[in-house]
Short mmCIF file of N, CA and C in Angstrom, two decimals:
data_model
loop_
_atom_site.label_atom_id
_atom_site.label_comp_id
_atom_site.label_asym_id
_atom_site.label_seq_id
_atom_site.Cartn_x
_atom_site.Cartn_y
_atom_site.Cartn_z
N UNK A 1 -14.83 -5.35 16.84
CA UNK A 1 -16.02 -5.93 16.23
C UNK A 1 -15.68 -6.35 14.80
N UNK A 2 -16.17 -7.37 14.28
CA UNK A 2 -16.37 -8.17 13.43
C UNK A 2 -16.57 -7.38 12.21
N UNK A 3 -15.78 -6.73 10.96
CA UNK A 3 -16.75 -6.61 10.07
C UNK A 3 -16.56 -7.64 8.72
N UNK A 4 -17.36 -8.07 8.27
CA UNK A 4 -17.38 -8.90 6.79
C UNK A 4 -16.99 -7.65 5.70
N UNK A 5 -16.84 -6.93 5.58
CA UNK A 5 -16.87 -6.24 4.34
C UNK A 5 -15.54 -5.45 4.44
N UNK A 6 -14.84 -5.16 5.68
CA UNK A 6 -13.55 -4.87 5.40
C UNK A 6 -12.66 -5.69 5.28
N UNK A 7 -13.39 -7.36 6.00
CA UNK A 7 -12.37 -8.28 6.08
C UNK A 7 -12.43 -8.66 4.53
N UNK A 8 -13.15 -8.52 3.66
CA UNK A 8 -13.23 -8.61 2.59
C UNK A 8 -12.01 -7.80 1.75
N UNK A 9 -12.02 -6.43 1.89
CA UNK A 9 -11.36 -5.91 1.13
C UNK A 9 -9.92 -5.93 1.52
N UNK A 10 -9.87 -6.38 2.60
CA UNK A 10 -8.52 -6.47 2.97
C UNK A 10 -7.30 -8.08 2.30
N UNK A 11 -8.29 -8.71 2.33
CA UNK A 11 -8.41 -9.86 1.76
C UNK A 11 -7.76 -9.54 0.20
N UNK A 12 -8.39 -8.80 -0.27
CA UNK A 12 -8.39 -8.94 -1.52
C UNK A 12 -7.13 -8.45 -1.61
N UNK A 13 -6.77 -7.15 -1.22
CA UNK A 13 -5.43 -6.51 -1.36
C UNK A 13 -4.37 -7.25 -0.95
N UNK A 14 -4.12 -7.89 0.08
CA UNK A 14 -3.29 -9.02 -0.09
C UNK A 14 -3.06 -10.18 -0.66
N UNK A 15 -4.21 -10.65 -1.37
CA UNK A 15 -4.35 -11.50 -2.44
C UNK A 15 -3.38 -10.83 -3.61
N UNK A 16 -4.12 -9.61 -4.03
CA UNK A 16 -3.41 -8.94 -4.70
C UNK A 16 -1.96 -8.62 -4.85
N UNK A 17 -1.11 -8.11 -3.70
CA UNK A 17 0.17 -7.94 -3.55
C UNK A 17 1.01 -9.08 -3.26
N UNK A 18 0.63 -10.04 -2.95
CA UNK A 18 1.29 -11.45 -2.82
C UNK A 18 0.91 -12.47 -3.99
N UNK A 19 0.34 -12.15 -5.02
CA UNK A 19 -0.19 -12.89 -5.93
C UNK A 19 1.26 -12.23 -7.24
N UNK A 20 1.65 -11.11 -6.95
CA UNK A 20 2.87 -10.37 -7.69
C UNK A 20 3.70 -12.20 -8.25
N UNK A 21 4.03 -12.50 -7.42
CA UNK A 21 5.06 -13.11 -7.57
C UNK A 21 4.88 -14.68 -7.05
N UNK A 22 5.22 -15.73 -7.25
CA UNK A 22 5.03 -17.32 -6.88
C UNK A 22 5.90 -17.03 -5.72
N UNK A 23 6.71 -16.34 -5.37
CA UNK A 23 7.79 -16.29 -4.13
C UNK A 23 7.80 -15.92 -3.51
N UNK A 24 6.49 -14.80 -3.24
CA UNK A 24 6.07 -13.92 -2.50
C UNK A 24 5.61 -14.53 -1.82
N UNK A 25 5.30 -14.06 -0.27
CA UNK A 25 4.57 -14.64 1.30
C UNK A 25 5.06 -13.17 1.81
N UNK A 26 3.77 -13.71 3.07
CA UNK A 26 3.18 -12.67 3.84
C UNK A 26 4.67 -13.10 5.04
N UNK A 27 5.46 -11.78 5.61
CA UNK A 27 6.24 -11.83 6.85
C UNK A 27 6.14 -12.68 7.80
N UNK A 28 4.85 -12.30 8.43
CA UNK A 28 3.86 -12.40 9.66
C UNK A 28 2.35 -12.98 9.45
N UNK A 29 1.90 -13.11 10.08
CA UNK A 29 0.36 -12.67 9.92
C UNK A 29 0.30 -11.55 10.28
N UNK A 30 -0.70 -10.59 9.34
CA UNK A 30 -1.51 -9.25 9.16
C UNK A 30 -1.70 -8.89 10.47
N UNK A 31 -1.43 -7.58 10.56
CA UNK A 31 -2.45 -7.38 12.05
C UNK A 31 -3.80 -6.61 11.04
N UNK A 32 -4.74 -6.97 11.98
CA UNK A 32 -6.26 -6.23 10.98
C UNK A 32 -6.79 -6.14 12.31
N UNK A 33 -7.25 -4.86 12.22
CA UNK A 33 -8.42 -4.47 13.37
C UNK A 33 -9.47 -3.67 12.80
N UNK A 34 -10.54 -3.46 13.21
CA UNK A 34 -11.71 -2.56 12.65
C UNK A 34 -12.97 -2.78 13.61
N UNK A 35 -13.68 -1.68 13.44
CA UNK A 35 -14.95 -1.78 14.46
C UNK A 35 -16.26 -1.16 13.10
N UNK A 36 -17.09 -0.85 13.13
CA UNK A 36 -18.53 -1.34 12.33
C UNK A 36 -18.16 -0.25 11.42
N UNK A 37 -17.17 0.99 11.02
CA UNK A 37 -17.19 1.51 10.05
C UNK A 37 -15.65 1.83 9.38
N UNK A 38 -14.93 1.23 10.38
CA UNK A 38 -13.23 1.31 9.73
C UNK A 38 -12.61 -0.01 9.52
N UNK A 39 -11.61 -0.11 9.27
CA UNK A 39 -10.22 -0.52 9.57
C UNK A 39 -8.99 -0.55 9.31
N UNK A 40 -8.10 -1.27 9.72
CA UNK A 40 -7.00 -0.72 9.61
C UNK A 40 -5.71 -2.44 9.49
N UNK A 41 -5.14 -2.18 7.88
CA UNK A 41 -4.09 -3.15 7.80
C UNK A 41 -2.88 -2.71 8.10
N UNK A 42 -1.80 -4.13 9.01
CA UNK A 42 -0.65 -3.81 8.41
C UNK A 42 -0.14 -4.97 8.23
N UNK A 43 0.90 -4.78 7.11
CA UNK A 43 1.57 -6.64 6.51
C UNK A 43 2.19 -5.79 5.98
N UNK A 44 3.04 -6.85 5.91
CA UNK A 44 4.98 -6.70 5.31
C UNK A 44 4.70 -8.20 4.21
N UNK A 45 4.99 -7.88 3.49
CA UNK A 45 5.22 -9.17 2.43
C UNK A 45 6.57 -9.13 1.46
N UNK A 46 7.44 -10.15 2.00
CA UNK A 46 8.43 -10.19 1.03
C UNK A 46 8.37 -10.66 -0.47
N UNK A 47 9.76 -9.71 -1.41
CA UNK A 47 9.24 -10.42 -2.30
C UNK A 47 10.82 -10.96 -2.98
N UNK A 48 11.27 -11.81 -3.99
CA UNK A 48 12.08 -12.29 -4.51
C UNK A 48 13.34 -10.87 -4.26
N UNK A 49 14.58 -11.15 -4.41
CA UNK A 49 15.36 -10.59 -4.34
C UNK A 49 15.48 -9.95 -3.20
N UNK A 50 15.24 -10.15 -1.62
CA UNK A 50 15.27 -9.45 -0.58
C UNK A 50 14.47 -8.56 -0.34
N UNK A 51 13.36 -7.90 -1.19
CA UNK A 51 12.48 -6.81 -1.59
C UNK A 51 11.32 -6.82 -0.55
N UNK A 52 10.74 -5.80 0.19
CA UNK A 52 9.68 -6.43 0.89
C UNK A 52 8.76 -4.75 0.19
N UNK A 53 7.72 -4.99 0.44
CA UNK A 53 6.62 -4.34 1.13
C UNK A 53 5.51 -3.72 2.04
N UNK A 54 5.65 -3.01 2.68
CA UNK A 54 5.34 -2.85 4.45
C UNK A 54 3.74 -2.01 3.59
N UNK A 55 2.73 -2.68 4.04
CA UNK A 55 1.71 -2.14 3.86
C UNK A 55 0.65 -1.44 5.02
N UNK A 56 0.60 -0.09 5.37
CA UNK A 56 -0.73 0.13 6.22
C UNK A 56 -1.45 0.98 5.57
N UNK A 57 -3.36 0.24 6.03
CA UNK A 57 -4.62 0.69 5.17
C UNK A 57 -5.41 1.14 5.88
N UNK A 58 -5.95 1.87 5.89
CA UNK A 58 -7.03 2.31 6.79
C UNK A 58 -7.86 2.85 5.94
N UNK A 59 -9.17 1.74 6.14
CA UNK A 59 -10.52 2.37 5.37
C UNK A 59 -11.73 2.40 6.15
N UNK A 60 -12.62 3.16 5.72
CA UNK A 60 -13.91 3.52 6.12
C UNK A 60 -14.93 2.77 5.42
N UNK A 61 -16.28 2.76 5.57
CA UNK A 61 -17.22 2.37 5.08
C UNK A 61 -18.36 3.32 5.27
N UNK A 62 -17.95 4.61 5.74
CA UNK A 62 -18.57 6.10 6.44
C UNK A 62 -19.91 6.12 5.02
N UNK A 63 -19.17 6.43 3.87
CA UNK A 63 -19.99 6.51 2.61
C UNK A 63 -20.67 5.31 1.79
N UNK A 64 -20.89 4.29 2.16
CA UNK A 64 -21.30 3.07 2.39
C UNK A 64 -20.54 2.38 1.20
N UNK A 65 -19.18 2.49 1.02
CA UNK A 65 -18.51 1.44 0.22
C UNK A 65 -16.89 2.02 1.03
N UNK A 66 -16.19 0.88 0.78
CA UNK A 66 -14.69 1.03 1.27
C UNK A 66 -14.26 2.62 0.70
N UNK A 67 -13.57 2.87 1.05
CA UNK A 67 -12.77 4.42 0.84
C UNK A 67 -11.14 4.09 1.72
N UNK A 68 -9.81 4.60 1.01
CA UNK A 68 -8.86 4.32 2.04
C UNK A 68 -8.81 6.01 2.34
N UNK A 69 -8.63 6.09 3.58
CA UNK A 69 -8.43 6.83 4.48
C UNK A 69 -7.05 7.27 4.79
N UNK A 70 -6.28 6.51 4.56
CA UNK A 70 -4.86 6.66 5.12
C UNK A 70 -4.46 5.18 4.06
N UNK A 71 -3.04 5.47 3.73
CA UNK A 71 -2.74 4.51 2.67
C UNK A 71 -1.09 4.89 2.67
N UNK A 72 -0.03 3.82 2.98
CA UNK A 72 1.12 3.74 2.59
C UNK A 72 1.59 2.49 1.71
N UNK A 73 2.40 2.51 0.68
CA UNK A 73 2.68 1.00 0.45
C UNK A 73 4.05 1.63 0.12
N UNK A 74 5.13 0.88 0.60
CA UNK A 74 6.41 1.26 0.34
C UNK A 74 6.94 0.06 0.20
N UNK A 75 7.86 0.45 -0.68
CA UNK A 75 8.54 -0.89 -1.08
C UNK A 75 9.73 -0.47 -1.39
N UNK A 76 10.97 -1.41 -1.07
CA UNK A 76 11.94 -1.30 -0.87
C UNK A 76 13.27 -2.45 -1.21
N UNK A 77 14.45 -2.12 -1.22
CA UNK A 77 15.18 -3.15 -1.21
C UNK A 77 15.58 -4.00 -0.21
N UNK A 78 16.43 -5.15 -0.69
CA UNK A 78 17.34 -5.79 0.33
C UNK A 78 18.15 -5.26 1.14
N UNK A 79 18.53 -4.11 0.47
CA UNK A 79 19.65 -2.73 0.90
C UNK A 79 18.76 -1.77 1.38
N UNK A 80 17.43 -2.10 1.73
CA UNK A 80 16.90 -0.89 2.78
C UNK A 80 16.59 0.49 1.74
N UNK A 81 17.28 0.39 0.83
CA UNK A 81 16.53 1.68 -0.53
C UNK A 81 15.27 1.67 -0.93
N UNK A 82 14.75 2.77 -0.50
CA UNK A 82 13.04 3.06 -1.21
C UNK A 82 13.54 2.79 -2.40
N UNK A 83 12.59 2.04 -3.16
CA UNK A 83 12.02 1.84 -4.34
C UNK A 83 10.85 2.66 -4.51
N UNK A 84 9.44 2.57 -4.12
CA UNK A 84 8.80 3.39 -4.51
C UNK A 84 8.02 3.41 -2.85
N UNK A 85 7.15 4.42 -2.47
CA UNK A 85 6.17 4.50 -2.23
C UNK A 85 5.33 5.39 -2.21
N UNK A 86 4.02 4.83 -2.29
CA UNK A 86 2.70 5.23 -2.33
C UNK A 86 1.99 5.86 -1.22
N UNK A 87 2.12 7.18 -1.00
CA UNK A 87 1.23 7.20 0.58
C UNK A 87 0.31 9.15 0.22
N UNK A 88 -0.33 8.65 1.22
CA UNK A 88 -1.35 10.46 1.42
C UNK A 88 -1.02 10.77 2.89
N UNK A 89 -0.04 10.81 3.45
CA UNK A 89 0.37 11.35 4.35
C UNK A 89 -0.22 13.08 3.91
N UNK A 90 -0.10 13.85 4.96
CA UNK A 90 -0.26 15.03 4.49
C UNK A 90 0.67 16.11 4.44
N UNK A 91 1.84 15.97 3.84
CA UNK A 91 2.79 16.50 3.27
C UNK A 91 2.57 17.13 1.58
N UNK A 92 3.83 17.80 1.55
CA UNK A 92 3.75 18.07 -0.27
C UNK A 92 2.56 18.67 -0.47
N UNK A 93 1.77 19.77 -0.06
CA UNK A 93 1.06 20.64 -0.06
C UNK A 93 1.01 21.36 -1.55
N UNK A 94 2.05 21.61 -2.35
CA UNK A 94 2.53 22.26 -3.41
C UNK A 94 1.86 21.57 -4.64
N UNK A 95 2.08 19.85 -4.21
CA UNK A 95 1.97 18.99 -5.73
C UNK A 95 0.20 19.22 -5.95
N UNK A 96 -0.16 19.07 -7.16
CA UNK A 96 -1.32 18.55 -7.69
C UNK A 96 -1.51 17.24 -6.92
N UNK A 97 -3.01 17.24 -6.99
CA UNK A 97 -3.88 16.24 -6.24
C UNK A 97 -3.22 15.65 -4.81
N UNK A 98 -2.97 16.87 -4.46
CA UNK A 98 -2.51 16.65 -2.91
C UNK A 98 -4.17 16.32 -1.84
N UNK A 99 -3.85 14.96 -0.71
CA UNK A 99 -2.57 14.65 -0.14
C UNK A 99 -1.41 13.46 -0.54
N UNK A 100 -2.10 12.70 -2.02
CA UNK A 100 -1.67 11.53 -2.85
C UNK A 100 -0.77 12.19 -3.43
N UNK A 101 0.65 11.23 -3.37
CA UNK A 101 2.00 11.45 -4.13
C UNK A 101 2.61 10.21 -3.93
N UNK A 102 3.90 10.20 -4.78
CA UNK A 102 4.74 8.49 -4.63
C UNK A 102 6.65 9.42 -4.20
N UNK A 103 6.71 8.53 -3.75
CA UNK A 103 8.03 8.67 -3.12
C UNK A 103 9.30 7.58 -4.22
N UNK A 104 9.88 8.25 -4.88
CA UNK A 104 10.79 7.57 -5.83
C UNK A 104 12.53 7.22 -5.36
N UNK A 105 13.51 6.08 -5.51
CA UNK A 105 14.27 5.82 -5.74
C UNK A 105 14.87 5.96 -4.13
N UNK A 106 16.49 5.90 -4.11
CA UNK A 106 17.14 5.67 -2.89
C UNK A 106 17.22 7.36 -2.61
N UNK A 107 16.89 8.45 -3.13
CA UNK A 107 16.91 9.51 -2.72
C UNK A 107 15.90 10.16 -2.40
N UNK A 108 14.56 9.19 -2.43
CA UNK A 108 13.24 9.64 -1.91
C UNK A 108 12.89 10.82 -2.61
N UNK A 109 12.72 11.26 -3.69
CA UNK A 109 12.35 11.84 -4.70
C UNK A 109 10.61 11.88 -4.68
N UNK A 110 10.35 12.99 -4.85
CA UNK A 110 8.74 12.99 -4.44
C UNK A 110 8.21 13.46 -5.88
N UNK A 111 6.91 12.97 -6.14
CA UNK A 111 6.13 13.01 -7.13
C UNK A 111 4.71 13.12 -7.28
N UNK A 112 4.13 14.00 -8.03
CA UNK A 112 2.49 14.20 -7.81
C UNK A 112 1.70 12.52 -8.38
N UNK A 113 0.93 12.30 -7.63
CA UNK A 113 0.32 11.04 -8.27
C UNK A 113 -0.98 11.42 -7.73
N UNK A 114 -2.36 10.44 -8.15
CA UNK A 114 -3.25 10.09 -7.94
C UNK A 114 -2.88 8.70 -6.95
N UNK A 115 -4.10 8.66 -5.99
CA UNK A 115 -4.45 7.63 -5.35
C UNK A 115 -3.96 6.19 -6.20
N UNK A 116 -3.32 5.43 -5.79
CA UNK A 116 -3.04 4.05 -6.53
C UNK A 116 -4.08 3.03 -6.46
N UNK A 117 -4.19 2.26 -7.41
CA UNK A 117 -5.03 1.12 -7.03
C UNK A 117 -3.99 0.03 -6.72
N UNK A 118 -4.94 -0.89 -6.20
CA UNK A 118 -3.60 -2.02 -5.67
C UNK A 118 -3.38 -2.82 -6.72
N UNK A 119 -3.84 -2.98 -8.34
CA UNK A 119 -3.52 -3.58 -9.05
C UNK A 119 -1.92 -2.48 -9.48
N UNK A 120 -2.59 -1.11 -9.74
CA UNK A 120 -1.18 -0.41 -9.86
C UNK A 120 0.27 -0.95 -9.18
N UNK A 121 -0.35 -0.85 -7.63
CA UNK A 121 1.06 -0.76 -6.73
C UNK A 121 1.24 -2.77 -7.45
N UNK A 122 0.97 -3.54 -7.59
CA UNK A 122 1.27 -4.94 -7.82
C UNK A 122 2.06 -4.87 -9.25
N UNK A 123 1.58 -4.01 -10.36
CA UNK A 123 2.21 -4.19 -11.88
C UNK A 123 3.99 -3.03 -11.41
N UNK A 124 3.51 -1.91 -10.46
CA UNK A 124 4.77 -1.46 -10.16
C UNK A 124 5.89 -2.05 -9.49
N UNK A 125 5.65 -3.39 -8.76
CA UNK A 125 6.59 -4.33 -8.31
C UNK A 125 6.91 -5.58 -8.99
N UNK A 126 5.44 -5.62 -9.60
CA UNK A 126 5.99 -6.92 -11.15
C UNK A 126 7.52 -6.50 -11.95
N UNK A 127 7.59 -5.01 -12.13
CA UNK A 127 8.01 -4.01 -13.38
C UNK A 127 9.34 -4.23 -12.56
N UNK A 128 9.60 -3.89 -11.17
CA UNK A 128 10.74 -3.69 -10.86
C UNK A 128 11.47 -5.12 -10.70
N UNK A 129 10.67 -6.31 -10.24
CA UNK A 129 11.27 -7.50 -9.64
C UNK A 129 11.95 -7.85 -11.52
N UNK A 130 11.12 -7.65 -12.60
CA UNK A 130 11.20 -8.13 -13.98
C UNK A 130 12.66 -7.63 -14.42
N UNK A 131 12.86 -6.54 -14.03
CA UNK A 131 14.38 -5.63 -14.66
C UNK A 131 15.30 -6.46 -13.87
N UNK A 132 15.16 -6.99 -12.44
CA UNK A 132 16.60 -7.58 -11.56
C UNK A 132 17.02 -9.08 -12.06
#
């Protein structure tokens, strides 16, 4: 089923993560599915230097505004090395503001974080594409 308001926000976040860069494009087309109170993204968007981004979102509208539910954004090299990602998997029990943490460098290095916004995860791939 049809919803306007996730297709909305979904919208936006890929606006967002492909707006990083003039060189950036979407893999594929998105798969997006949702029924009257979820849904659920996934897109890969490459970016300059072999770099992609594999994004899956899953939000609700349970509390009557978007909420993500489940959230990965990983990003990576040409060489297949995490760069960073962003996810609430439910691991890392130990860190502060668990189940949100970021996954750092080619040794997957784990870190306490807060929930990202997608302007975050976009200035954290501006930051990295800017140094290469």
């Amino acid at each position: 089923m049809f919803n306007p308001q996730i297709q909305r926000v979904f919208e936006q976040v890929l606006d967002i993560l492909v707006g990083v860069s003039p060189l950036s494009q979407l893999e594929h087309s998105p798969s997006i599915s949702y029924n009257e109170r979820y849904g659920v993204l996934r897109a890969r968007i490459r970016y300059p230097y072999g770099c992609q981004l594999t994004v899956h979102l899953a939000t609700s509208l349970l509390r009557g505004y978007p909420e993500w539910v489940y959230y990965s954004f990983h990003f990576k090299t040409s060489a297949d090395q995490v760069v960073f990602r962003y996810d609430n998997a439910r691991y890392h029990a130990y860190l502060p503001n668990f189940p949100h943490h970021k996954h750092l460098g080619p040794e997957d290095d784990v870190e306490a974080s807060r929930q990202p916004t997608v302007h975050q995860i976009a200035r954290d791939i501006a930051e990295y594409l800017e140094r290469q």
